[in-house]
Amino acid sequence: MSGWFGSLVDWLDDRTGLRAIRHHLLDEPLPPGTAWWFTLGSLLLFLLGIQFVTGIALALYYAPTPDHAWDSVRYVMTEVRGGGLLRGLHHWGASIIVIAALAHLVRVFVFGSYRKPREVNWILGLVLLLLILAFGLTGYLLPWDQRAYWATVVTINISRLTPVAGDLVAYLLAGGPDVGALTLTRWYAIHVLVLPPLFLGLVAAHLALMRRHGISGPVTPRPGPTQPFFPYQAARDLAVACGVGLVLVLLAWRGAPALEPPADPTSSDYIPRPEWYFLGLFQLLKYFPGRLEVIGAIVIPGLVVTALVLLPWLDRGRTRAWRDRRPVLAALVLGLAALFTLTGLGALDRPPAASTAWNVQEMAGAVLITTSDRCGRCHGADKVAAAIEPGRFSRPPDWLASHVADPIAIAPGLREAPQSNEYDTAAIIAALARFRSQAPPAIDETTARVVTTVNRECLPCHTLGGVGGREGPKLDGVGSRFTADQIERRIINPYDVKADAEMPGFDGVLSPETIHLVAQWMAAHKESE
């Protein structure tokens, strides 16, 4: 090497020891037979780099408060150029790094690379795997949508099963008695401030011990000279990293999972689901109900981790050859079979998908929001408050409910509260919950007239689409039982149909045209729930 470039390299080498660093990184001697199975460690470093870079980029936009967390994630996905791809890389990268870490553990297990003198490095690798799962667990809460919130509630409830200190552990994780603002701030701090430096420090120690003891190589030593890491093994590592990187980009191109509605602590019917790499544990808990839950949550996972930690001393085989380690390899096969079976069962045992159709109450609320003076007197272009648009606001549910019920309490500048009744208020609150993530369907003038009437006059006593009162019979599928004319007669004067009817007649309360439209609309509901 000559000329100015050679002089520059000589200068850097004199100041930094550049050639010695290059020699240390690229000229490591590898035993004969080292091949594709030994690329998984480098793949993990590659994926780790992607997670750190994309995580830093996401942190530039993220606001770790309940009022803004969901909206900041939505902003990244809808407003930031390439934001959907960025979040997709981080989300799918988390899944792929778990798969790569498990594959690396299995490779080390099968090749017996945990045996003397590599026991400490094996334990460090197990700790790193647990930290990767901790990254996934703490990052899951950050979008602050329904899925994230309720999965975290389940996690903290499981932590209460910790022997002796269960309540203390749960309190420390939640930051209080319930999942809330302190929980989100605490998990965000763990995710970006505590875990990264701890993880990087252990990775450095893991690599240092790996270089100290060298790569174990095949289970049966092969004759022949050693080969330097570069270019042979480096080329394999690069090929694997490029292949997995391409898969990651293709997955990210599809985007991360869509945001569910913002976290609603008052929801009572949401069925939580963990990320796929916790599905096995999630399924295991189902086999240990009640007081036995601690067995599935703490005892069995604790025994598995303990057995893995003690593996270098439990393995009594004379050599690393597979024929000398049949018991531990059989245990590995059984363990993987159990893991895959539980994960598969957990994936198949899915709750029914929530309906995306707006019910009559929500449609009535959407009509009131967009066409009446109830909200329009303040919200809209050139008015005191911003227009109400899907995905454009992130107020918590309790604030919205208070604002709709008593606007003056939230906006004291109003001289008088808009006229209201409890059924319109309930409809607007229900519609706002949907507005946070989903636009309403197109509602024509006739349908708008019908749904607002049904909401005010029918839902106080009857249930339709899962909402309403319980005093009268359900209206779902009413068109399968009665014709439009029969429904209209019942609305006008129920006593003509049933002498002891408790429902009041609406003749004179509603116009004949409105009654006719409601009857026609009801007759179209032919499918019972």
XYZ file of C-alpha atoms in Angstrom:
529
model
C 0.000 0.000 0.000
C 1.560 3.230 -1.138
C 0.761 6.846 -1.882
C -1.387 9.141 0.179
C -3.854 6.385 1.165
C -1.050 4.213 2.490
C 0.309 7.172 4.415
C -3.135 7.788 5.911
C -3.416 4.140 6.988
C 0.076 4.273 8.497
C -0.865 7.422 10.407
C -4.110 5.854 11.728
C -2.287 2.647 12.632
C 0.312 4.601 14.577
C -2.402 6.425 16.543
C -5.023 3.699 16.927
C -3.430 0.329 16.227
C -5.719 -0.058 13.188
C -3.874 -3.044 11.695
C -3.927 -4.886 15.013
C -7.679 -4.291 15.312
C -8.225 -5.523 11.754
C -6.127 -8.592 12.446
C -8.070 -9.293 15.658
C -11.452 -8.970 13.916
C -10.825 -10.665 10.579
C -7.987 -13.132 11.031
C -9.459 -15.245 13.825
C -8.498 -18.889 13.135
C -11.484 -21.174 12.771
C -11.394 -24.959 13.148
C -11.936 -27.098 10.035
C -15.603 -27.793 9.288
C -16.886 -24.443 10.538
C -19.692 -23.595 8.105
C -23.251 -22.312 7.795
C -24.464 -23.376 11.255
C -21.951 -20.943 12.757
C -23.440 -17.878 11.020
C -26.238 -17.433 13.578
C -24.136 -15.393 16.009
C -23.234 -12.853 13.336
C -26.868 -12.796 12.200
C -27.929 -11.856 15.720
C -25.450 -8.968 15.750
C -26.846 -7.779 12.399
C -30.439 -7.933 13.653
C -29.445 -6.254 16.903
C -28.008 -3.340 14.909
C -31.265 -2.984 12.967
C -33.294 -2.940 16.184
C -31.117 -0.248 17.728
C -31.173 1.984 14.635
C -34.923 1.684 14.053
C -35.616 2.025 17.780
C -33.690 5.292 17.952
C -35.565 6.592 14.892
C -38.935 5.713 16.428
C -37.956 7.311 19.744
C -37.532 10.643 17.929
C -41.308 10.757 17.431
C -42.626 8.803 20.408
C -44.303 10.477 23.399
C -44.466 8.119 26.415
C -47.688 9.428 27.984
C -51.185 7.911 27.823
C -52.555 11.077 26.210
C -50.044 11.049 23.348
C -48.444 7.584 22.981
C -51.107 6.126 20.687
C -51.340 9.299 18.638
C -47.554 9.514 18.225
C -47.440 5.951 16.873
C -50.338 6.749 14.545
C -48.469 9.854 13.415
C -45.395 7.776 12.543
C -47.500 5.350 10.526
C -49.594 7.924 8.646
C -47.642 11.186 8.498
C -43.918 10.403 8.620
C -42.429 9.535 5.243
C -41.445 5.882 5.419
C -42.850 5.672 8.941
C -44.860 2.540 8.230
C -41.764 0.802 6.880
C -39.741 2.002 9.875
C -42.214 0.609 12.396
C -42.525 -2.566 10.336
C -38.748 -3.103 10.443
C -38.733 -2.693 14.220
C -41.785 -4.904 14.785
C -40.803 -7.768 12.491
C -37.157 -7.413 13.497
C -38.196 -8.189 17.079
C -39.829 -11.433 15.933
C -36.945 -12.482 13.698
C -34.360 -11.795 16.403
C -36.286 -14.111 18.763
C -36.264 -16.844 16.105
C -32.542 -16.312 15.436
C -31.734 -16.375 19.168
C -33.646 -19.639 19.654
C -31.944 -21.151 16.590
C -28.558 -20.066 17.979
C -29.359 -21.674 21.353
C -30.394 -24.923 19.628
C -27.185 -24.897 17.561
C -25.049 -24.458 20.675
C -27.038 -27.218 22.406
C -26.756 -29.700 19.529
C -23.037 -29.046 18.987
C -22.295 -29.249 22.709
C -20.686 -25.822 22.645
C -21.726 -25.240 26.253
C -19.236 -27.762 27.642
C -15.961 -26.974 29.399
C -14.458 -24.363 29.138
C -17.499 -22.453 27.756
C -19.909 -22.818 30.689
C -19.909 -19.121 31.607
C -20.515 -18.074 28.001
C -23.464 -20.477 27.802
C -25.017 -18.841 30.860
C -24.396 -15.377 29.380
C -26.175 -16.506 26.215
C -29.209 -17.628 28.227
C -29.327 -14.261 29.988
C -29.153 -12.502 26.610
C -32.084 -14.598 25.356
C -34.128 -13.588 28.407
C -33.217 -9.942 27.799
C -34.397 -10.233 24.180
C -37.758 -11.462 25.507
C -37.742 -8.570 28.003
C -37.268 -6.149 25.101
C -40.302 -7.668 23.403
C -42.374 -7.568 26.578
C -41.636 -3.933 27.445
C -41.928 -2.754 23.844
C -45.346 -4.382 23.464
C -46.981 -1.799 25.729
C -45.625 1.282 23.964
C -48.286 1.688 21.221
C -50.822 2.045 24.073
C -53.666 0.497 22.105
C -56.175 -2.030 23.397
C -53.992 -5.020 22.537
C -50.945 -3.558 24.277
C -52.805 -2.362 27.364
C -54.698 -5.557 28.167
C -51.759 -7.860 27.400
C -49.747 -5.825 29.916
C -52.535 -6.110 32.483
C -52.332 -9.901 32.114
C -48.522 -9.805 32.433
C -48.671 -7.817 35.656
C -51.349 -10.103 37.052
C -49.083 -13.066 36.323
C -46.234 -11.327 38.137
C -48.401 -11.330 41.276
C -47.862 -15.100 41.393
C -44.190 -14.604 42.266
C -43.625 -16.405 45.583
C -43.345 -14.181 48.684
C -42.895 -10.878 46.799
C -45.686 -11.129 44.199
C -47.545 -7.954 45.173
C -44.302 -5.994 45.419
C -43.155 -7.166 41.982
C -46.507 -6.245 40.438
C -46.443 -2.834 42.131
C -42.941 -2.128 40.860
C -43.846 -3.146 37.306
C -47.067 -1.127 37.238
C -45.773 1.860 39.182
C -48.937 1.721 41.283
C -52.019 -0.390 41.917
C -53.196 -0.258 38.277
C -51.750 -0.018 34.780
C -51.571 3.664 33.887
C -49.294 6.583 33.106
C -46.534 5.440 35.471
C -46.613 1.962 33.931
C -46.090 3.344 30.438
C -43.297 5.682 31.547
C -41.608 2.945 33.561
C -41.719 0.348 30.774
C -40.508 2.896 28.236
C -37.573 3.770 30.492
C -36.719 0.090 30.908
C -37.006 -0.469 27.157
C -34.758 2.413 26.070
C -32.561 3.242 29.091
C -32.062 0.092 31.167
C -32.083 -2.856 28.772
C -29.881 -1.473 25.930
C -26.703 -0.745 27.949
C -27.145 -3.951 29.955
C -27.623 -5.932 26.751
C -24.645 -4.338 24.987
C -22.411 -4.977 27.977
C -23.344 -8.655 28.083
C -22.928 -8.963 24.302
C -19.394 -7.559 24.642
C -18.628 -10.053 27.422
C -20.155 -12.879 25.351
C -17.977 -12.020 22.338
C -14.852 -11.625 24.489
C -15.313 -15.081 25.996
C -16.047 -16.509 22.556
C -12.733 -15.114 21.275
C -10.921 -16.298 24.401
C -12.004 -19.924 24.006
C -12.523 -19.936 20.237
C -15.353 -21.438 18.194
C -16.077 -25.020 19.177
C -16.467 -26.254 15.606
C -18.131 -29.547 14.575
C -18.940 -32.127 17.241
C -16.341 -34.447 15.743
C -12.999 -32.662 15.155
C -11.915 -32.761 11.521
C -8.327 -32.940 10.298
C -6.830 -30.074 8.372
C -5.485 -26.573 8.872
C -7.468 -23.733 10.414
C -8.923 -21.000 8.209
C -9.136 -17.280 8.960
C -12.578 -15.767 9.523
C -12.104 -13.553 6.459
C -12.965 -14.172 3.678
C -14.548 -17.643 3.972
C -16.778 -17.472 7.036
C -17.292 -13.724 6.587
C -18.816 -14.426 3.166
C -21.232 -16.951 4.675
C -22.184 -14.516 7.429
C -22.803 -11.771 4.867
C -24.938 -14.048 2.690
C -27.140 -15.098 5.613
C -27.487 -11.507 6.849
C -28.484 -10.301 3.364
C -31.033 -13.114 2.962
C -32.658 -12.512 6.333
C -32.471 -8.741 5.785
C -34.385 -9.142 2.506
C -37.077 -11.198 4.269
C -37.300 -8.523 6.962
C -37.726 -5.741 4.393
C -40.458 -7.704 2.594
C -42.319 -8.225 5.871
C -41.869 -4.569 6.850
C -43.133 -3.488 3.425
C -46.473 -4.974 4.449
C -46.249 -2.840 7.570
C -46.567 -3.609 11.260
C -49.914 -4.784 12.653
C -52.527 -2.061 12.476
C -53.141 -0.025 15.593
C -56.185 -1.070 17.523
C -58.276 1.614 19.255
C -56.458 3.473 22.055
C -56.214 1.788 25.444
C -59.510 1.881 27.295
C -59.195 0.756 30.939
C -63.004 0.721 31.227
C -63.431 -1.950 28.537
C -64.791 -5.177 29.975
C -65.045 -7.399 26.895
C -61.588 -7.169 25.323
C -59.790 -10.544 25.078
C -56.019 -9.967 25.404
C -53.484 -11.767 23.219
C -49.694 -11.765 23.683
C -47.082 -11.605 20.935
C -46.497 -14.982 19.258
C -43.318 -15.784 21.203
C -45.289 -15.712 24.469
C -48.175 -17.812 23.135
C -46.659 -21.030 24.507
C -46.676 -19.674 28.054
C -50.110 -18.168 27.470
C -51.420 -21.606 26.446
C -49.655 -23.367 29.326
C -51.472 -21.185 31.842
C -54.819 -22.511 30.593
C -53.949 -25.980 31.918
C -53.353 -24.677 35.458
C -56.434 -22.681 36.531
C -57.020 -21.025 39.866
C -54.472 -21.742 42.573
C -52.512 -24.004 40.211
C -51.737 -21.054 37.947
C -48.411 -20.500 39.702
C -47.245 -23.866 38.343
C -47.682 -22.777 34.725
C -46.520 -19.209 35.272
C -43.537 -19.662 37.593
C -42.696 -23.271 38.458
C -42.445 -24.906 35.024
C -40.669 -21.968 33.289
C -38.344 -21.674 36.310
C -37.455 -25.367 36.138
C -36.752 -25.132 32.403
C -34.448 -22.132 32.829
C -32.691 -23.786 35.788
C -32.123 -26.967 33.781
C -30.639 -24.949 30.916
C -28.321 -23.063 33.269
C -27.100 -26.333 34.794
C -26.812 -28.115 31.438
C -22.976 -28.030 31.273
C -22.899 -29.992 34.519
C -25.908 -32.208 33.785
C -24.396 -33.391 30.502
C -22.203 -36.357 31.512
C -21.250 -37.452 27.995
C -17.599 -38.390 27.424
C -17.339 -36.193 24.314
C -19.425 -33.708 22.329
C -20.356 -36.446 19.861
C -24.089 -37.014 19.557
C -23.853 -40.714 20.432
C -22.374 -39.729 23.817
C -25.117 -37.206 24.603
C -28.319 -39.059 23.753
C -30.179 -38.182 27.017
C -29.688 -34.411 26.721
C -30.468 -34.430 22.987
C -33.655 -36.401 23.681
C -34.586 -33.799 26.294
C -34.000 -31.063 23.681
C -36.303 -32.783 21.193
C -39.035 -33.186 23.811
C -38.642 -29.573 24.930
C -38.864 -28.208 21.382
C -41.865 -30.418 20.650
C -43.628 -29.074 23.752
C -42.737 -25.472 22.842
C -43.952 -25.772 19.245
C -47.117 -27.621 20.295
C -48.059 -25.067 22.953
C -47.301 -22.172 20.615
C -49.349 -23.759 17.836
C -52.287 -24.430 20.136
C -52.089 -20.870 21.432
C -52.115 -19.519 17.877
C -55.117 -21.661 16.914
C -57.088 -20.793 20.051
C -58.033 -17.323 18.880
C -61.016 -15.316 20.099
C -63.625 -14.418 17.484
C -62.678 -11.311 15.563
C -64.451 -8.197 16.688
C -67.005 -6.886 14.218
C -65.874 -3.883 12.203
C -69.475 -2.893 11.397
C -70.823 0.152 13.205
C -73.857 -0.631 15.351
C -76.943 1.551 15.378
C -75.843 3.510 18.455
C -72.450 4.309 16.922
C -74.044 5.327 13.623
C -76.466 7.605 15.464
C -73.523 9.184 17.273
C -71.678 9.703 13.970
C -74.745 11.455 12.560
C -74.998 13.718 15.620
C -71.292 14.559 15.441
C -71.261 15.416 11.750
C -74.672 16.948 11.069
C -76.104 18.437 14.260
C -75.349 21.611 16.152
C -74.382 19.492 19.156
C -70.686 19.332 18.214
C -70.613 21.629 15.189
C -71.040 24.806 17.220
C -67.428 24.478 18.422
C -65.663 21.917 16.206
C -64.791 22.587 12.592
C -62.878 24.862 10.270
C -62.426 28.425 11.591
C -64.017 27.507 14.942
C -62.674 27.409 18.474
C -61.908 23.665 18.355
C -60.490 21.371 15.701
C -62.713 19.283 13.475
C -63.522 15.772 14.708
C -61.845 13.431 12.235
C -60.951 9.730 12.457
C -57.510 9.127 13.969
C -56.881 12.819 14.639
C -57.412 13.032 18.375
C -56.149 11.131 21.357
C -58.068 12.282 24.407
C -58.592 9.472 26.956
C -62.073 7.914 27.108
C -62.957 9.383 30.499
C -62.141 12.922 29.265
C -64.303 12.435 26.168
C -67.210 11.122 28.220
C -67.022 14.118 30.579
C -66.751 16.560 27.693
C -69.755 15.148 25.843
C -71.875 14.925 28.992
C -70.973 18.421 30.221
C -69.097 20.516 27.629
C -69.028 23.602 29.840
C -66.998 21.768 32.492
C -64.219 21.133 29.942
C -64.672 24.308 27.889
C -65.913 26.981 30.326
C -65.987 29.598 27.540
C -69.302 28.172 26.311
C -72.203 30.372 27.336
C -74.704 27.549 27.277
C -74.483 23.821 26.866
C -76.063 22.363 23.707
C -79.367 20.628 24.207
C -78.866 16.980 24.988
C -80.402 13.799 26.259
C -78.709 10.767 27.770
C -79.267 8.616 24.697
C -77.676 11.118 22.313
C -74.792 11.503 24.751
C -74.227 7.737 24.893
C -74.342 7.569 21.091
C -71.751 10.331 20.661
C -69.404 8.724 23.190
C -69.739 5.352 21.421
C -69.065 6.971 18.040
C -66.028 8.844 19.353
C -64.512 5.562 20.544
C -64.748 4.306 16.940
C -63.637 7.658 15.476
C -60.286 7.284 17.206
C -59.234 4.640 14.681
C -61.976 4.100 12.077
C -64.056 6.261 9.780
C -67.835 5.721 9.897
C -69.658 4.152 6.944
C -71.441 6.370 4.461
C -74.805 7.279 6.000
C -77.492 8.682 3.722
C -80.152 11.093 4.903
C -82.820 8.421 5.330
C -80.567 6.096 7.328
C -79.424 9.037 9.476
C -83.037 9.827 10.304
C -83.759 6.186 11.170
C -80.705 5.463 13.336
C -81.116 8.621 15.421
C -84.778 7.732 15.976
C -84.003 4.114 16.889
C -81.275 5.253 19.266
C -83.562 7.676 21.090
C -86.850 5.779 21.046
C -86.011 2.045 20.796
C -82.660 1.430 22.489
C -83.794 2.656 25.938
C -85.790 -0.621 26.176
C -84.635 -2.933 23.365
C -81.240 -4.375 22.448
C -79.990 -4.185 18.860
C -76.467 -5.154 17.805
C -75.413 -5.750 21.391
C -76.386 -2.289 22.695
C -79.512 -0.964 24.344
C -81.840 -1.730 27.220
C -82.974 -5.086 28.554
C -86.643 -4.468 29.307
C -88.017 -5.352 25.888
C -87.237 -8.213 23.495
C -84.172 -8.091 21.270
C -84.648 -6.460 17.881
C -81.897 -8.467 16.175
C -83.400 -10.465 13.345
C -86.822 -8.880 13.837
C -87.275 -8.867 10.042
C -87.208 -12.662 10.078
C -90.243 -12.742 12.381
C -92.376 -9.850 11.141
C -93.063 -8.004 7.914
C -92.569 -4.263 7.604
C -96.352 -3.714 7.888
C -96.529 -5.797 11.081
C -93.603 -3.879 12.602
C -95.253 -0.579 11.650
C -98.525 -1.586 13.351
C -96.615 -2.483 16.541
C -94.862 0.870 16.568
C -98.049 2.887 15.990
C -100.170 1.092 18.601
C -98.813 -2.065 20.276
C -102.171 -2.657 22.015
C -103.801 -3.509 18.665
C -101.420 -6.467 18.429
C -101.092 -7.438 22.089
C -103.639 -6.275 24.626
C -101.214 -6.421 27.579
C -98.298 -4.777 25.766
C -96.024 -2.690 27.986
C -94.581 -0.671 25.105
C -96.241 2.717 24.570
C -97.603 3.629 21.156
C -95.756 6.189 19.027
C -98.729 7.498 17.058
C -98.501 11.251 17.516
C -95.001 10.982 19.002
C -93.291 10.208 15.692
C -94.502 11.297 12.288
C -96.125 8.638 10.074
C -93.238 8.985 7.605
C -90.636 8.361 10.344
C -92.541 5.334 11.668
C -92.748 3.928 8.140
C -89.013 4.406 7.543
C -88.112 2.772 10.880
C -90.385 -0.195 10.121
C -88.838 -0.676 6.684
C -85.326 -0.484 8.190
C -86.189 -2.954 10.954
C -87.664 -5.393 8.424
C -84.307 -5.501 6.655
C -82.715 -7.068 9.789
C -83.261 -10.708 8.898
C -80.293 -12.384 10.618
C -80.563 -13.220 14.297
C -77.508 -13.102 16.500
